[in-house]
Coordinates of C-alpha atoms in Angstrom, one line a residue:
X121 CA 46.2 -0.7 -5.9
X122 CA 47.6 -1.7 -2.9
X123 CA 48.8 -5.4 -1.5
X124 CA 48.7 -4.3 2.8
X125 CA 50.2 -5.8 5.3
X126 CA 48.2 -5.8 8.8
X127 CA 46.6 -8.9 11.0
X128 CA 44.0 -8.9 13.9
X129 CA 46.8 -7.2 17.2
X130 CA 48.9 -6.3 14.6
X131 CA 50.9 -3.4 15.5
X132 CA 52.4 -2.8 11.6
X133 CA 51.2 -1.2 8.6
X134 CA 53.3 -1.8 5.2
X135 CA 51.2 -2.0 2.4
X136 CA 52.6 -2.2 -1.2
X137 CA 51.8 -0.1 -4.9
X138 CA 51.4 -2.4 -7.1
X139 CA 52.8 -1.2 -10.2
X140 CA 49.9 -1.4 -13.7
X141 CA 53.5 -1.3 -15.5
X142 CA 56.9 -0.4 -14.8
X143 CA 60.1 1.0 -17.3
X144 CA 61.9 -1.2 -18.6
X145 CA 64.6 1.4 -19.5
X146 CA 64.4 2.3 -15.1
X147 CA 64.5 -2.2 -15.5
X148 CA 68.5 -1.7 -17.1
X149 CA 69.5 0.8 -15.8
X150 CA 68.6 0.2 -11.9
X151 CA 70.0 -3.2 -12.5
X152 CA 73.6 -2.1 -14.6
X153 CA 73.8 1.8 -12.8
X154 CA 71.4 1.4 -9.4
X155 CA 75.2 0.9 -7.3
X156 CA 76.1 3.8 -8.6
X157 CA 73.0 6.3 -8.2
X158 CA 71.2 4.4 -5.1
X159 CA 72.8 2.3 -3.5
X160 CA 76.1 3.8 -3.1
X161 CA 74.5 6.2 -1.5
X162 CA 71.2 5.3 0.0
X163 CA 74.0 2.3 1.1
X164 CA 76.5 5.0 2.7
X165 CA 73.7 6.5 4.2
X166 CA 72.1 3.4 5.6
X167 CA 75.3 2.1 6.9
X168 CA 75.8 5.4 9.3
X169 CA 72.2 5.2 10.4
X170 CA 71.9 1.5 11.6
X171 CA 75.0 2.4 13.4
X172 CA 72.8 4.5 15.4
X173 CA 69.7 2.9 15.4
X174 CA 72.1 -0.2 16.8
X175 CA 73.1 2.4 19.8
X176 CA 69.3 3.4 20.5
X177 CA 68.0 0.4 20.8
X178 CA 71.0 -0.3 23.4
X179 CA 69.8 2.3 25.6
X180 CA 66.2 1.5 24.9
X181 CA 66.2 -1.9 26.0
X182 CA 67.1 -0.7 29.2
X183 CA 65.0 1.9 29.2
X184 CA 62.4 -1.4 29.2
X185 CA 64.5 -3.4 31.1
X186 CA 63.5 -0.6 34.6
X187 CA 61.1 1.6 33.3
X188 CA 58.6 -0.4 30.5
X189 CA 58.7 1.6 27.8
X190 CA 60.6 2.5 24.8
X191 CA 61.0 5.7 24.6
X192 CA 59.2 8.0 22.4
X193 CA 61.9 9.4 20.6
X194 CA 64.6 6.8 20.1
X195 CA 61.3 4.8 18.7
X196 CA 60.4 7.1 16.0
X197 CA 65.0 7.9 14.8
X198 CA 64.3 3.4 15.1
X199 CA 61.5 3.2 12.8
X200 CA 62.3 6.2 10.8
X201 CA 65.6 4.6 9.5
X202 CA 62.8 1.3 8.9
X203 CA 61.3 3.5 6.7
X204 CA 63.6 4.9 4.4
X205 CA 64.9 1.1 4.3
X206 CA 61.5 -0.3 2.7
X207 CA 61.4 2.6 0.4
X208 CA 64.7 2.2 -1.0
X209 CA 64.0 -1.3 -1.1
X210 CA 61.0 -1.1 -2.9
X211 CA 63.1 0.2 -5.4
X212 CA 65.3 -1.8 -6.3
X213 CA 63.2 -4.2 -5.5
X214 CA 61.1 -3.1 -9.0
X215 CA 57.9 -2.4 -6.8
X216 CA 58.3 1.3 -7.6
X217 CA 60.3 3.1 -10.8
X218 CA 60.3 6.2 -7.9
X219 CA 63.4 6.5 -7.0
X220 CA 63.3 6.2 -3.3
X221 CA 63.8 10.1 -0.8
X222 CA 66.4 10.0 1.0
X223 CA 64.6 10.1 4.4
X224 CA 62.3 8.2 6.3
X225 CA 59.7 10.2 7.8
X226 CA 56.3 8.9 7.4
X227 CA 55.1 12.6 5.9
X228 CA 57.6 12.7 2.4
X229 CA 55.3 11.3 0.2
X230 CA 56.6 8.2 -1.8
X231 CA 53.5 5.5 -2.8
X232 CA 55.2 3.1 -3.3
X233 CA 56.0 1.9 0.5
X234 CA 54.0 3.0 3.7
X235 CA 55.1 1.8 6.3
X236 CA 54.1 2.7 9.9
X237 CA 55.0 0.8 12.9
X238 CA 52.4 1.4 17.1
X239 CA 53.8 2.6 19.7
X240 CA 53.9 0.4 22.6
X241 CA 52.2 2.7 25.8
X242 CA 53.9 -0.5 27.4
X243 CA 56.8 -3.4 27.0
X244 CA 56.5 -6.0 29.1
X245 CA 60.0 -6.3 31.2
X246 CA 59.5 -10.2 31.3
X247 CA 59.2 -10.2 27.3
X248 CA 62.9 -8.4 27.1
X249 CA 64.5 -11.1 29.0
X250 CA 61.9 -13.6 27.5
X251 CA 63.5 -12.6 23.6
X252 CA 67.2 -11.5 24.5
X253 CA 68.0 -14.4 25.7
X254 CA 65.9 -17.2 24.3
X255 CA 64.8 -15.2 21.5
X256 CA 67.5 -17.5 19.9
X257 CA 65.4 -20.7 20.1
X258 CA 61.5 -19.4 20.1
X259 CA 61.5 -17.3 17.4
X260 CA 64.8 -17.3 14.7
X261 CA 65.1 -20.9 14.8
X262 CA 61.7 -21.5 13.8
X263 CA 61.3 -18.7 12.1
X264 CA 64.8 -17.7 10.8
X265 CA 64.5 -21.4 9.5
X266 CA 61.7 -21.0 6.8
X267 CA 62.7 -17.2 5.9
X268 CA 65.8 -18.9 5.2
X269 CA 63.8 -21.6 2.7
X270 CA 61.4 -18.9 1.9
X271 CA 64.4 -16.7 0.7
X272 CA 65.7 -18.9 -2.2
X273 CA 62.4 -19.2 -3.8
X274 CA 61.8 -15.7 -3.4
X275 CA 65.2 -14.9 -5.5
X276 CA 64.1 -17.8 -8.4
X277 CA 60.8 -14.7 -8.3
X278 CA 63.3 -11.5 -8.5
X279 CA 64.6 -13.6 -10.7
X280 CA 61.2 -14.2 -13.1
X281 CA 60.3 -11.5 -12.3
X282 CA 62.8 -9.8 -13.9
X283 CA 62.4 -11.1 -17.2
X284 CA 59.1 -10.5 -16.7
X285 CA 59.6 -6.6 -16.4
X286 CA 62.0 -6.8 -19.6
X287 CA 59.7 -8.0 -22.0
X288 CA 55.6 -7.2 -21.1
X289 CA 56.7 -4.2 -18.5
X290 CA 55.0 -6.1 -16.1
X291 CA 55.4 -6.9 -12.3
X292 CA 53.3 -10.4 -12.0
X293 CA 51.1 -10.1 -9.5
X294 CA 51.5 -13.3 -7.5
X295 CA 55.2 -12.8 -7.7
X296 CA 55.0 -9.3 -6.6
X297 CA 51.9 -11.2 -4.0
X298 CA 54.4 -14.2 -2.6
X299 CA 58.3 -11.6 -2.7
X300 CA 55.8 -8.9 0.0
X301 CA 54.7 -11.6 0.7
X302 CA 57.9 -13.1 2.4
X303 CA 59.0 -9.2 3.8
X304 CA 55.9 -8.8 5.6
X305 CA 57.1 -12.1 7.3
X306 CA 60.0 -10.7 8.4
X307 CA 59.9 -7.1 9.2
X308 CA 56.9 -8.8 11.8
X309 CA 60.0 -10.9 13.0
X310 CA 62.4 -8.1 12.9
X311 CA 59.9 -6.0 14.3
X312 CA 59.3 -8.5 18.1
X313 CA 63.1 -8.9 18.0
X314 CA 64.0 -5.1 18.1
X315 CA 61.3 -4.9 21.3
X316 CA 59.6 -3.3 19.5
X317 CA 56.3 -4.6 20.2
X318 CA 55.0 -7.7 22.4
X319 CA 53.4 -9.5 19.5
X320 CA 54.6 -12.7 18.6
X321 CA 55.3 -13.1 14.6
X322 CA 52.6 -14.9 13.2
X323 CA 54.2 -17.3 11.0
X324 CA 52.6 -16.3 7.9
X325 CA 53.2 -13.8 5.7
X326 CA 49.2 -13.2 5.1
X327 CA 48.0 -10.5 5.2

C-alpha cells in the first residue's frame, strides 16, 4: 500500500510505500552508524551532483528565457538528482529499511519511493522572470513560513515515530502520512521555483 502524491493538473507524481513493519535492528544501525554507511557515501556524491545541478539550472534559465524550453537532457539530469535525494531521504527518514541505490534513474528498482516529474514542452518566459524576481514575495514567503512551522511539527512527529518503531516495529500510519504530506508540499514548491513547471504549488500537501 502506498501514499500517492498527485493533484489535478499537477505534473508531479510521488508515492511512498507504507511499510507494514520495520526492523528494530536496522533502526538502531541507521541511527548510530548511518552517518558512516549512508550519510557519508550518499552525501558526498549528492553534494557534488548538487553543484552540477545548480550549474545546469543556471544554463536552463537562459535557455527557457530565449527558447521557452527546458532542454530535455538537462531536465532529466536534475530530476534524477531529486529522485536520488528522495530515495536517500526515505531510508534515513525511516520510510524504508531497504538501502537506497546510488542512482537517480527511474528504472532502478526501489519500491519505497516512486517519483516522476512530467516534462513541460514549453515554459512561460513571463513566469520565469516572475519567479526569478518576485518568487520570494509570492512563493518563498507564504509557503516558506507555513513549511517552517510544519517542519517543527514534523521533527516532533519523527522523534515519536522513532520510539514507536523501536518498541512496536511499526511507523504509525497517521504520522507517516503527516510527514509524507510535508515532503509532498516541499517537492511542489521546489519544482515550481526550479523552473520545472509553471503550475503554482497548492498550499497543502494533500493528494
